[in-house]
XYZ file of C-alpha atoms in Angstrom:
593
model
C 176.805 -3.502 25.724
C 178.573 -6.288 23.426
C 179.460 -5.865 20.239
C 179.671 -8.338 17.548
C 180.357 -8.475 13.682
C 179.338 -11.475 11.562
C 182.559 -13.150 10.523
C 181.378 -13.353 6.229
C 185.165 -13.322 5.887
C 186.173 -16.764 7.718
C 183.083 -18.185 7.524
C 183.541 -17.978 3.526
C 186.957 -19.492 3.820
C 185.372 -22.333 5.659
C 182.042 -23.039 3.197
C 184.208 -22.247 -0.477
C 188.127 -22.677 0.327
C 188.310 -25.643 3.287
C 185.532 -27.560 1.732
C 183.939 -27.937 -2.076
C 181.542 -25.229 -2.448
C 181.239 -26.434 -6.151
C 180.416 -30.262 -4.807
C 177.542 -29.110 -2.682
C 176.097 -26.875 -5.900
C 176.211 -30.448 -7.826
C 174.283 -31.838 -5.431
C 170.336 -32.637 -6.194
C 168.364 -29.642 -5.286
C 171.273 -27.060 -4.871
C 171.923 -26.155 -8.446
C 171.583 -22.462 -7.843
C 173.079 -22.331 -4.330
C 176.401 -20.647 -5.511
C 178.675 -19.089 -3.196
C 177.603 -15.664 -4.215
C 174.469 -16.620 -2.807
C 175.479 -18.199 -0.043
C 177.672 -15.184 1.240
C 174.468 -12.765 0.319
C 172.092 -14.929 2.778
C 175.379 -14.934 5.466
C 175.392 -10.918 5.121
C 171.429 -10.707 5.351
C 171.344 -12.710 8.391
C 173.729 -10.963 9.932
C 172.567 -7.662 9.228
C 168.822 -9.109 11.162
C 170.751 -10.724 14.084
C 173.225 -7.642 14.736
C 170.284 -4.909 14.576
C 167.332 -6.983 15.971
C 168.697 -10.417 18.222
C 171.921 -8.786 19.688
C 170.195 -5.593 21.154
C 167.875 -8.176 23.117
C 170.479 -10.664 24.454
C 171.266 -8.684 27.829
C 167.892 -7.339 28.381
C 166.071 -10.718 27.681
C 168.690 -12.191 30.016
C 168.074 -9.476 32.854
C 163.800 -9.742 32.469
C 163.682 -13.347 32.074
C 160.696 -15.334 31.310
C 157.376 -14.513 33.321
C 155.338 -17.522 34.633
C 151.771 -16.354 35.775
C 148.608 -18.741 35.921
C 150.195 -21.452 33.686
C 151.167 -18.959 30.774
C 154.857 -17.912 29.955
C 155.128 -14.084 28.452
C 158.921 -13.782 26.914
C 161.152 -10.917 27.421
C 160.110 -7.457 26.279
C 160.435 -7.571 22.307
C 161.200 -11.660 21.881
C 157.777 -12.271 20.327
C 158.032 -9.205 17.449
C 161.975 -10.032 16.374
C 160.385 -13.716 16.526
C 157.735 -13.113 13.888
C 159.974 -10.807 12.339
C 162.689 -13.697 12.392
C 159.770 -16.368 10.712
C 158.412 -13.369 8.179
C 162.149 -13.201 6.417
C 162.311 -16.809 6.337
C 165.624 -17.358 8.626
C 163.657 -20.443 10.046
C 162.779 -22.391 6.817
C 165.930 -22.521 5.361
C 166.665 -26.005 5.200
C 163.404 -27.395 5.235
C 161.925 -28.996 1.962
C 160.140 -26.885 -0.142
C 157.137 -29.397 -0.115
C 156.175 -27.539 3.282
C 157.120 -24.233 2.456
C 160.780 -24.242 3.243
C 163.647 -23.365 1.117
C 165.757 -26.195 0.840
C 169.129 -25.023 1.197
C 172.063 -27.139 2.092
C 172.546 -27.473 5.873
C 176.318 -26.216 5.487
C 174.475 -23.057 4.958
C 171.781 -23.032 7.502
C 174.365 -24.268 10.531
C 176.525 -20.952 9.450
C 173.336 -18.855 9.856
C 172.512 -21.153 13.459
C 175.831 -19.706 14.435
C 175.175 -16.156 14.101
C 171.939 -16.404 15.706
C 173.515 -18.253 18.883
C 176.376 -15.524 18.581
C 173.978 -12.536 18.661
C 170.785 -14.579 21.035
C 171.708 -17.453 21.878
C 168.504 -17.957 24.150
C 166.025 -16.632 21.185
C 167.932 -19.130 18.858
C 166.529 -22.168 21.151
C 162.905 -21.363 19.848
C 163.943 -22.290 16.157
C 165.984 -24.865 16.891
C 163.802 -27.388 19.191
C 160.951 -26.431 15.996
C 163.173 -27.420 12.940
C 164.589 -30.644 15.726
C 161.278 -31.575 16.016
C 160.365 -30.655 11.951
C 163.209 -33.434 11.341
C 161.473 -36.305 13.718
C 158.696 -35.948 12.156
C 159.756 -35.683 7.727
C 161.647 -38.886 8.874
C 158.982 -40.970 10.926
C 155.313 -39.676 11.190
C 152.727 -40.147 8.556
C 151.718 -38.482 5.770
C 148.803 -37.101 7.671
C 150.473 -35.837 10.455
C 153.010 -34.153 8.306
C 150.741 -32.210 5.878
C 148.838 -31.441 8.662
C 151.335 -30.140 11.418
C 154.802 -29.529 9.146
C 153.999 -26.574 6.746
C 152.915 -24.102 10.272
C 156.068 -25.398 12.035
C 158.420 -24.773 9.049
C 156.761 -21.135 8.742
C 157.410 -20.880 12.475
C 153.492 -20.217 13.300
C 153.445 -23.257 15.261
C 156.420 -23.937 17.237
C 157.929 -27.294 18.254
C 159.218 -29.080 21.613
C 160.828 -31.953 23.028
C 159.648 -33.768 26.388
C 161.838 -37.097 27.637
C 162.936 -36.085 31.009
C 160.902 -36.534 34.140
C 161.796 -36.188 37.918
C 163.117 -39.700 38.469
C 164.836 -39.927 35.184
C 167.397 -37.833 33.112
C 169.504 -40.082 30.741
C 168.344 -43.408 31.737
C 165.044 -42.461 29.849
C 163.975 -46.467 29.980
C 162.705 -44.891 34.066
C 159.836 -42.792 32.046
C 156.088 -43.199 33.400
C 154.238 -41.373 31.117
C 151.249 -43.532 30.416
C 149.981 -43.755 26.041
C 146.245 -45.416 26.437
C 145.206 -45.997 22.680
C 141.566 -44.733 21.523
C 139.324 -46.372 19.052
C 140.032 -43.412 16.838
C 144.029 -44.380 16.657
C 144.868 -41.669 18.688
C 146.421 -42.162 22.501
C 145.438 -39.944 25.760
C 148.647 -39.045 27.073
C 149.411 -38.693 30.999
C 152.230 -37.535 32.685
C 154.777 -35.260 33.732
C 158.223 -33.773 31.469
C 160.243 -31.314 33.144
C 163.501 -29.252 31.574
C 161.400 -28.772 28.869
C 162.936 -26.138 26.643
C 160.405 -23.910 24.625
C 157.314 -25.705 26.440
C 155.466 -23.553 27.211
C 155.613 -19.480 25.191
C 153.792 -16.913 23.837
C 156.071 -16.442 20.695
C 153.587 -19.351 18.128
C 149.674 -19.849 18.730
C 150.625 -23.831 19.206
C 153.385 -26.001 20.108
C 154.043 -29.178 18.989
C 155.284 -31.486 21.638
C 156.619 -34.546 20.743
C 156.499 -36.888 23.912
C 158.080 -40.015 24.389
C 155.579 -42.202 26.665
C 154.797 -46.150 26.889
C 151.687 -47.947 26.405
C 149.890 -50.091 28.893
C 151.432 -53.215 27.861
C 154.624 -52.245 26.521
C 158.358 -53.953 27.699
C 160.091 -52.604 30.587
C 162.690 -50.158 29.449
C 163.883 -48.654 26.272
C 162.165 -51.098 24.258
C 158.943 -50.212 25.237
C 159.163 -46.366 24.902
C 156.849 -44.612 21.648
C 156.676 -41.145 20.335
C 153.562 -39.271 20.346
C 153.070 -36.173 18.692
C 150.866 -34.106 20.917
C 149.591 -30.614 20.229
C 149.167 -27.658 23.216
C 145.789 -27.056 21.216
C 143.984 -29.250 19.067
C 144.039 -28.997 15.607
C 140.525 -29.505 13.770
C 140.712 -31.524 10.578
C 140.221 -28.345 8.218
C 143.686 -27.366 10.083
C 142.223 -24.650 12.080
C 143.168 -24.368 15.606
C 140.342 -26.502 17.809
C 139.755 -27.083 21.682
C 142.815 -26.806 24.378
C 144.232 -30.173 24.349
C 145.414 -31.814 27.989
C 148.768 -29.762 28.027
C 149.520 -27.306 30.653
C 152.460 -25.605 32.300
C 152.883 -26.298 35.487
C 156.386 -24.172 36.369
C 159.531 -22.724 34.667
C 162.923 -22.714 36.239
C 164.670 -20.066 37.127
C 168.101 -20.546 35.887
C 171.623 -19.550 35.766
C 171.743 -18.547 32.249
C 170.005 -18.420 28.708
C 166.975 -16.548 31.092
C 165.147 -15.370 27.911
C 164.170 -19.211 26.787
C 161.459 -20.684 28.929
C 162.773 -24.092 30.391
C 159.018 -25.900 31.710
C 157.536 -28.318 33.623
C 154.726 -29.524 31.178
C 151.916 -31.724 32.336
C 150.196 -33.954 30.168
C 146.284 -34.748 31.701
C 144.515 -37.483 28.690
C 146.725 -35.115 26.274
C 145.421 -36.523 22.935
C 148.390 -37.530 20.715
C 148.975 -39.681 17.757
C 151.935 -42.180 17.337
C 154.980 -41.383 15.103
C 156.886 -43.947 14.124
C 156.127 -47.758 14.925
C 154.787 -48.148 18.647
C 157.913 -49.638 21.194
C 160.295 -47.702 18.470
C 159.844 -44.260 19.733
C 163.791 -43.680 20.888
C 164.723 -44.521 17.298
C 162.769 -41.835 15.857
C 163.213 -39.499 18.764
C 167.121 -39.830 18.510
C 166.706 -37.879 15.196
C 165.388 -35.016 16.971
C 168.208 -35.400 19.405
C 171.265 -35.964 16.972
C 169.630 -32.790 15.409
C 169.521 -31.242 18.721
C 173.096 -32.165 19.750
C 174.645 -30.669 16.586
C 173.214 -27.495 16.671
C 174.418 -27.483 20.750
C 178.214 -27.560 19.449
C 177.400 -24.328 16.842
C 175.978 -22.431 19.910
C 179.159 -23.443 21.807
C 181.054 -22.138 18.633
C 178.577 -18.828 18.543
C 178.985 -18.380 21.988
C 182.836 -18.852 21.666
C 182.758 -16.052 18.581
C 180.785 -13.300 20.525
C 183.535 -13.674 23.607
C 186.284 -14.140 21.205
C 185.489 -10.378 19.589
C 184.625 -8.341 22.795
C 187.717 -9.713 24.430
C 190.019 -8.767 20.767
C 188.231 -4.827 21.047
C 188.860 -4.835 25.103
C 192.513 -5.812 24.676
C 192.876 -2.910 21.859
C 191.578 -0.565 23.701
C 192.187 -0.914 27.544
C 195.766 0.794 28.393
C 197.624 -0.892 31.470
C 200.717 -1.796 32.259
C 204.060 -1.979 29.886
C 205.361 -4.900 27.514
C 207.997 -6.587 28.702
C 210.643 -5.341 26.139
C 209.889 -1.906 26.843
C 207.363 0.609 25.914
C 205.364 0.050 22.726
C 203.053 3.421 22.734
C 205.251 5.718 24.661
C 202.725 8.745 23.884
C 200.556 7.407 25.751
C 200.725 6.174 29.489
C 200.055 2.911 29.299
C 200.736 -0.143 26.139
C 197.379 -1.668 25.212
C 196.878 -5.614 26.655
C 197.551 -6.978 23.617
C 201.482 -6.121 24.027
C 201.298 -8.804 27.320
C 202.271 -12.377 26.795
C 199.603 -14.076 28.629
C 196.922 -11.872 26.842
C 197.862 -12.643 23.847
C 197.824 -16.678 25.126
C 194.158 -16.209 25.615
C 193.698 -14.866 22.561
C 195.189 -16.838 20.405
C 193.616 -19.865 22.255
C 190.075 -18.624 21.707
C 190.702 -18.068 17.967
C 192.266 -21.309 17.634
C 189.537 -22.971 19.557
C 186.562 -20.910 17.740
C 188.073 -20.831 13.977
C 189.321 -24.649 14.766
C 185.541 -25.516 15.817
C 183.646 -23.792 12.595
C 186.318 -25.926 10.005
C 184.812 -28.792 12.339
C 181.588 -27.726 12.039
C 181.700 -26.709 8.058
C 183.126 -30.305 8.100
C 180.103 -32.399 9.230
C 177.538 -29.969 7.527
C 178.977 -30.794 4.263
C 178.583 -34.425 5.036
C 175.160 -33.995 6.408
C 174.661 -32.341 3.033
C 175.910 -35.560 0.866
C 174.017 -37.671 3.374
C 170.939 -36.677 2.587
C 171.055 -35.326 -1.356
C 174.380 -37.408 -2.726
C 172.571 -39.645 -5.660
C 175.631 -42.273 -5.127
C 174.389 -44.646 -2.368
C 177.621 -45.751 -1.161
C 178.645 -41.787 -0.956
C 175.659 -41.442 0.819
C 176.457 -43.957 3.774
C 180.068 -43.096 4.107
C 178.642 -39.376 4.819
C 175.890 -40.896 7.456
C 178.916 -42.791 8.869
C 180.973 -40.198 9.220
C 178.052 -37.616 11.032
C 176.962 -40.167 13.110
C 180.919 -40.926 14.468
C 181.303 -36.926 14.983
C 177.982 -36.317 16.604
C 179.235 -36.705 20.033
C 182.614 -35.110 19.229
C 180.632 -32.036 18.089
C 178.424 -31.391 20.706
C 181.066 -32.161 23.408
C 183.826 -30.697 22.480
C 182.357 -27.371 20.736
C 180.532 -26.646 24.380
C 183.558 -28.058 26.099
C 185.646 -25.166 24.234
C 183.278 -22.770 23.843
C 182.667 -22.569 27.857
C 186.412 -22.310 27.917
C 186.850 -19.519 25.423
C 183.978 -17.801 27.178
C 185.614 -17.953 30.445
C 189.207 -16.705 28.614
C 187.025 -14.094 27.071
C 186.102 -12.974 30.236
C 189.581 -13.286 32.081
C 190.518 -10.876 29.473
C 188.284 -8.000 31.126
C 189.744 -8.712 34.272
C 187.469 -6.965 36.762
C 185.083 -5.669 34.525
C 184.593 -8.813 32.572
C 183.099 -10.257 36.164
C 180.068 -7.291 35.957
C 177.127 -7.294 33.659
C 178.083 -4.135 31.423
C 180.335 -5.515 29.021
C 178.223 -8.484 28.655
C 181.094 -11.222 28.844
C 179.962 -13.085 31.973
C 176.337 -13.489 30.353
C 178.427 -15.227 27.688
C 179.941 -17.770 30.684
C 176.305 -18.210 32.197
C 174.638 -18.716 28.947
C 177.565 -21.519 27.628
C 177.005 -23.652 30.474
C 174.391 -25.150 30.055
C 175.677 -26.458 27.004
C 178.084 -28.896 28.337
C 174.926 -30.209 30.467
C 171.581 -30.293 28.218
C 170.849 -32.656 24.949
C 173.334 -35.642 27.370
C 175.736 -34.570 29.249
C 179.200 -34.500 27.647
C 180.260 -37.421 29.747
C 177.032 -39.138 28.066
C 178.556 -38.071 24.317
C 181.883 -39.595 25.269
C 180.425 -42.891 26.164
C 178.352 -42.860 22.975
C 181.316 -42.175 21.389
C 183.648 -45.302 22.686
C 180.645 -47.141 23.543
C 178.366 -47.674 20.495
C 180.566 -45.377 17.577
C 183.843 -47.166 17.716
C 182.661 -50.816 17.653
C 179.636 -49.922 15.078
C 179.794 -52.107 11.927
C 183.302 -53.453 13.233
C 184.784 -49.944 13.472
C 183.280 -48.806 10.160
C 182.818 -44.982 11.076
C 186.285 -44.829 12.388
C 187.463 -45.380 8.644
C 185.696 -42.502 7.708
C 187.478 -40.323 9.787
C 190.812 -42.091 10.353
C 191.092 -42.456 6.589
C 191.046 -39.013 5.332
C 193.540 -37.914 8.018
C 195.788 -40.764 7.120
C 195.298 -39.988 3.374
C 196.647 -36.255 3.872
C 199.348 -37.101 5.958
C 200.675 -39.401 3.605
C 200.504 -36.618 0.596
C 202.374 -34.249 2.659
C 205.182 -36.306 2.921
C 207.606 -34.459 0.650
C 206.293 -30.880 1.313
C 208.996 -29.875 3.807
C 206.993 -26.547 3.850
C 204.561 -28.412 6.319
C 206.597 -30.403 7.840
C 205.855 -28.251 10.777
C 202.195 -29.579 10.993
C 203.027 -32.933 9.701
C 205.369 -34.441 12.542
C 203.409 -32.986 15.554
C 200.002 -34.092 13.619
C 201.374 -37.583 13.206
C 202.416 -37.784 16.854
C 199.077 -37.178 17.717
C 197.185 -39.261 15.656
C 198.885 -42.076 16.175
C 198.440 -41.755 19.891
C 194.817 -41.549 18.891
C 194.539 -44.498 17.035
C 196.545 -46.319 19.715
C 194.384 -45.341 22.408
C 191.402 -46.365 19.898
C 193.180 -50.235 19.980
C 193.651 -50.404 23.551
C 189.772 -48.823 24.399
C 188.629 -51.469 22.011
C 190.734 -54.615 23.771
C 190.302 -53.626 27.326
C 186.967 -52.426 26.877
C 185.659 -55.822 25.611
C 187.279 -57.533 28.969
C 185.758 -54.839 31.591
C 183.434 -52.216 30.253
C 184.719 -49.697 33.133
C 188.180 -49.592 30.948
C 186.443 -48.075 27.879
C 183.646 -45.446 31.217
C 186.873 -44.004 32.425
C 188.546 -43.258 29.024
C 185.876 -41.959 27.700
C 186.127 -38.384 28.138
C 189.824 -37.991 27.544
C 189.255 -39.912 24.516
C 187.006 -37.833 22.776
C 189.115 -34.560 23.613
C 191.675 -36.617 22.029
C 190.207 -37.193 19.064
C 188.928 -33.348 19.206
C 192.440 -32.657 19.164
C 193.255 -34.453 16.124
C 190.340 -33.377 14.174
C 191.068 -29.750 14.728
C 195.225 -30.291 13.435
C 193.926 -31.932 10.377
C 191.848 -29.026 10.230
C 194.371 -26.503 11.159
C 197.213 -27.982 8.781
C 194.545 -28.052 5.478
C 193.870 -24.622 6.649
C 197.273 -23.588 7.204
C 198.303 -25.433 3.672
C 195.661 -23.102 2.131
C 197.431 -20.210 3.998
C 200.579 -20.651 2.872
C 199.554 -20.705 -0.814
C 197.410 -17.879 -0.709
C 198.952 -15.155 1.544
C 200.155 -13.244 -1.852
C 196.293 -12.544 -2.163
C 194.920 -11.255 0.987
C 197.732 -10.836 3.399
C 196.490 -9.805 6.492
C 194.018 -12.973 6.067
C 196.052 -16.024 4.873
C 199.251 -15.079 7.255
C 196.811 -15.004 9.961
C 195.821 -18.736 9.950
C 199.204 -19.421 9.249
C 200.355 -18.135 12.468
C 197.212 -19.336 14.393
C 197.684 -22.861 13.042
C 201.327 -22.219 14.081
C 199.930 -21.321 17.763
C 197.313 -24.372 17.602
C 200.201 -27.100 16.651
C 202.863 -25.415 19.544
C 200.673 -24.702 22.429
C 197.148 -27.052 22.456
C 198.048 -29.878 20.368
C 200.352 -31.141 22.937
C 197.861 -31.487 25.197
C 197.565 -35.246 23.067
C 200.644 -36.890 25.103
C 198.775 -35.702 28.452
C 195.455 -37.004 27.307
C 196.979 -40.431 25.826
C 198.625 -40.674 29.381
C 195.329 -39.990 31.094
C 193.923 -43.446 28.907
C 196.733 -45.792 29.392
C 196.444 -44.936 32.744
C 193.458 -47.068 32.803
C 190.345 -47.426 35.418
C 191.772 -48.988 38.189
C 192.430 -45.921 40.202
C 189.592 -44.769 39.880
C 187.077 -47.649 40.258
C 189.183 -48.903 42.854
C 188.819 -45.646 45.097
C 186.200 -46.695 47.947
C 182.653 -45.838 47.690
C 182.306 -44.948 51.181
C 185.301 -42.332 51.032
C 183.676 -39.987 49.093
């Protein structure tokens, strides 16, 4: 079976040494959120996901989900660690008080996401498509709806899901036929057909809220005439009390090569009865909040996942005797030198703890801007923070799943033979991560978002949020030859970026196919450079603190060493890749392939 601690330690360093602990405290509504607290909620959840989630992750992934006459029954013990989950509170954390949440910052609910997708990351999909969907809704539906739907989803009695794909559309959701007909009561009947539709259909919550993107009779082709509809599995009565079955069924679940324990549905909607939210024709704007929610918390499971691979592949290399080191025997009692004396062990190691510690500084990064965003009483503070989350969004969930498929497939390399069998639990971890580099849009999808609409938003506004800061830092570090290290290679490699950034922009606005094939290596690039500002801060810390806790500070030290020599310099490939430009590729003929 796995085995996996909570890491209070680094994930501490990240929320009150990286980043201003005291800053988020100051902000309106977290007065007593001090990091005493903060690492007391960390420990608790731990404590529920190591003794309750983790025991559940290979089991639930071995049982699956069971489909039988339109109902979906969970994995064996899924539906009591859910209530259980919902009874502590672990699902209200960061929702307003007003419907029975607990308001905490979300640079402290994204740590607690992580160790849930660390310890289950299949169980953590329930919670996450209901506070996705809890989001949508504070932002865009009515009062009504709200008081009436929001305080059972935030107490996780009534779940929440998300339906916008259908058979003959995936991204290009402007293809959707699901028909709204309006009522003379203001309400819509709803007809059609969603498939991949995670948490559809369960027997973990006695409703689920569906929120449905669909298009009225006499609405404009394509995205502009797609709404959102809230639509319940079972009708809610106006005292609040469950009512009639509404026009929502199940009609399937897919059997799948990972995450087995969530239920992924085809959900058909027969004169569904559901009520607008939003303005009618706006329905992606208010549905992309559920998504940019979504596509966050996709990058912290690639970053849980990551963690959980990163620790059974440390205690497997510890433990499992073969072979000598290279400079001669380094446990001659015994008849073999652990892995961790071999070179290329230690490579894919030390890449998965760059890649994983990298990716939570990342994360900790745009959860204290989410945090300013949306509490900061300075309005100008407040856009440069919605600026800078809405540039990273894409970089997030694409390059967190990106590496975190990578460090599960190191983790399991590792293991050697054994990591390839179901025992030790490591290839569940390179099942389960895949689909993370495919659901919320693809990562190609994120990249384009990222050149396409990010860069040239508000004539490259967002990129000063980002590209600023960096710059800033660099600059102070001039004159500390003690980082000099960090500084050259760091300067290398963002000025590649921002030279690849110029030539996206120019080319791009000639031939739009420049800025397609780019795309990708682009926003690995900027990955790249995001995680050595990252790594050098954390490194600077490091240094200056190693007197205190040894062991600790000299470790990020010499893992921001490892980051700066070994996957940094995968910039000069990457800038290569984008100068390179599209003609090879566009040029390549169609009928060859």
């Amino acid at each position: 079976m796995a085995s996996y601690k909570t890491p209070l330690r680094d994930m501490h360093f990240v929320y009150s040494e990286l980043f201003d602990a005291e800053a988020i405290q100051a902000l309106p509504g977290c007065e007593e959120v001090t990091p005493d607290l903060v690492d007391a909620i960390l420990q608790e959840a731990g404590k529920f996901c190591e003794e309750r989630l983790l025991p559940l992750n290979r089991s639930g992934d071995e049982e699956g989900c069971h489909f039988e006459n339109g109902k979906v029954t969970t994995p064996a013990g899924l539906k009591e660690a859910y209530h259980d989950f919902n009874e502590m509170g672990w699902g209200a954390l960061a929702a307003d008080p007003e419907y029975g949440g607990q308001g905490l910052p979300n640079s402290v609910s994204m740590m607690v996401e992580e160790i849930m997708c660390s310890t289950n990351f299949a169980f953590g999909l329930y919670p996450g498509l209901t506070h996705g969907a809890y989001n949508a809704l504070v932002a865009r539906a009515s009062d009504e709806l709200k008081q009436t739907y929001l305080p059972n989803m935030v107490s996780g009695k009534w779940s929440g899901s998300m339906c916008l794909t259908e058979p003959q559309c995936g991204t290009d959701l402007g293809m959707i036929r699901t028909k709204a007909v309006p009522q003379e009561d203001g309400s819509y009947h709803i007809t059609g057909s969603k498939m991949f539709i995670t948490a559809g259909e369960h027997d973990l919550t006695e409703n689920i809220i569906h929120l449905v993107l669909a298009r009225t009779p006499d609405a404009p082709n394509g995205i502009k005439g797609i709404s959102l509809f809230l639509v319940p599995k079972i009708q809610v009565n106006p005292d609040g009390l469950l009512g009639a079955p509404n026009g929502v069924s199940c009609g399937s679940i897919e059997h799948k090569m990972g995450i087995n324990a969530s239920a992924t549905c085809v959900i058909n909607l027969d004169d569904a009865k559901g009520f607008l939210v939003g303005e009618l024709n706006k329905g992606m704007e208010a549905m992309f909040i559920m998504m940019n929610t979504e596509r966050l918390a996709v990058g912290i499971q690639g970053l849980g996942i990551g963690e959980a691979s990163y620790q059974g592949a440390v205690a497997y290399a510890r433990e499992r005797l073969q072979g000598r080191a290279l400079t001669g025997p380094k446990s001659p009692e015994k008849p073999a030198d652990s892995l961790l004396v071999h070179p290329d062990v230690r490579r894919m190691l030390l890449t998965q703890r760059a890649y994983v510690e990298g990716n939570r500084a990342l994360a900790g990064w745009v959860a204290t801007e989410m945090d300013h965003a949306h509490r900061n009483p300075d309005p100008s503070r407040r856009q440069e923070a919605k600026d800078f989350v809405a540039l990273m969004t894409p970089v997030v969930k694409a390059f967190m799943t990106d590496t975190g498929s990578e460090v599960a497939n190191l983790g399991m390399q590792v293991f050697g033979g054994h990591g390839y069998i179901r025992e030790h639990g490591m290839e569940q971890y390179v099942r389960d991560a895949r689909i993370a580099q495919i659901y919320e849009g693809t990562n190609g999808i994120q990249a384009m978002d990222l050149v396409g609409r990010k860069l040239p938003a508000h004539m490259g506004r967002y990129l000063r949020r980002f590209f600023h800061p960096v710059r800033d830092y660099l600059e102070s570090k001039e004159h500390d030859f003690s980082m000099h290290a960090y500084l050259m290679p760091l300067a290398k490699a963002f000025g590649r970026l921002q030279k690849a950034t110029a030539v996206i922009a120019q080319k791009g606005m000639a031939n739009p196919d420049e800025a397609g094939a780019a795309a990708a290596e682009y926003l690995r690039l900027f990955a790249l450079v995001a995680l050595g500002y990252l790594w050098m801060r954390m490194a600077d810390i490091g240094k200056q603190k190693r007197d205190e806790d040894n062991l600790f500070y000299q470790a990020k030290v010499d893992t921001a060493r490892f980051y700066f020599e070994r996957i940094l310099p995968q910039s000069s490939a990457l800038f290569a890749n984008i100068m390179a430009g599209s003609k090879g590729m566009m040029k390549f003929n169609d009928e060859a392939f």
